[in-house]
DNA sequence: GTGAAAGCGCTAACAT
DNA sequence: ATGTTAGCGCTTTCAC
């Protein structure tokens, strides 16, 4: 059986209060008593029971994070950064994966709440007043990432719209006049929270329209490769922009098969700058942004709120992004 | 403030015992009373406090997993599978990342123990009697993955040695006579637990020796690319085997720069079959094994032990692997 | 400087 | 069918 504070007290012939003072560096204890207790603790292999401590302290030193999955490299990187940063502050991380399923997501949130996390990092597919009202029923702070909810919720991310606007200007200035945008998640428009995706599209359209291009062909289907088969690529005047690198890689593979040349026949751009791009040729032009930074900021912000009662102020969506020039456009 | 069972009891004019019966579907309660309590719980937005429950039940419904990091795709996939499977059984996952730092690893284990996980999945860099003795001081079941510890510890993984032996036979039968093996982690031989890596090397040597090849050049340096520069590739009689795909991709990139052709000048093989290989050309020949399966089995085995008191029996290291033939060798 | 005791929110055993 | 009560292992307050 596990040794408790009571066992230690008995063993040392002191009270549990004294053991507590020794174990937790609290004042009001004779050095000698303290040493005796600490030695006994080491000898008997005592380990504090955090669940008991949590119960009295009302704090679990645990943060919950809700994500779609970890197949997406970006999320894995994010979680990695979150764990590291949290541990620095002595917090542990509960991961809860939703597979983008709204019901599943709610259940994850619910369970995390029951496990009494001190705070939550939330990447949600939900949106709307009802959901926000639901979130407000929780007594711990919540910070949203990637998908914005509303001003009522602390949010950390990059300026998605601005990034895509830059992309638009970048490709327009390269001389491309026909733009195709691939973003299957947009098919959930109005049904789920796809803030990030919508912002990117808006940015793209804004930027292009500044350059006099007022039409973007948007592909929202999951079988976007089939849709591409229906398009004609000549003169190299079309640029295909993908809402994330993974789609761009699929397109690349597909075009390789079809003997369509990048960038000669058609330009291609991704988004995310996932690390495997370094092994791919032609080098994919893409947008880099600091995922780890998002994770770290989320944790720091959350812990600050937990421990000091208020969110630290910073301009939201202020993180840097950068176009990484490859050879694909 | 959070509503407690006591609040509910007061609100409904019953005792906390009755509330408990209603909330947890325990027998011995009138349907009507039960409904009243449940309605009140919903209305007042009651949420059970798992830390309190854990304290009395001695069970947290939480599993801890200790991994190096999540940059390695394989680990991210594994964690994904672990989370999914655990949630199926109602368990939550604490992730603790060690960055391969032994001290860090011990601290992670310690903290997880203090948080009273019901079980632990451990990918350790430690080895030896002292560490095993340390692990035995914990009262929850531990299951090891990837790096084997000893027969005293439940282990789940593939037959690494057998897999690499198959690789050896495969490449020998392709006519390769000079074999170079790249595996930087081997530099930790004797210092850390690198079971997986050692097994793979042994398997390679075993297989090759069966085909009359008794010398393998083993590169353990981190700057393995520089070492490759010192080698001469002619006749295409050399095969480079990498202990994981990532190294192989680095080699590929390097050779591309150096205008060394794969497989004409030199053969190349990886290990892992990470998902991005589908975007890489030439197609890398590699070994596939079921990471998700390892994760699922670890969770199921652990939960079985937690709930039924014994590890289920299965032949260890029994998981399938398969050589995926590409164009690189 | 130390001990005693209450209580965190829940479950479980025992009364009624 | 329901109420009462004693903990789970710890922290914290108050008394000595």
XYZ file of C-alpha atoms (C1' of nucleotides) in Angstrom, chain B residues 5 20 46 49 52-53 56, chain C residues 8-14:
14
model
C -23.881 16.889 -4.075
C -25.634 9.783 -4.961
C -24.237 20.009 -11.438
C -15.972 16.272 -8.943
C -13.266 13.738 -4.782
C -14.465 10.523 -6.311
C -12.583 7.678 -2.074
C -12.547 19.543 0.610
C -16.806 16.416 -2.298
C -17.650 12.219 -2.770
C -18.835 6.945 -1.806
C -20.243 3.101 0.929
C -21.641 0.800 4.914
C -24.898 0.826 8.210
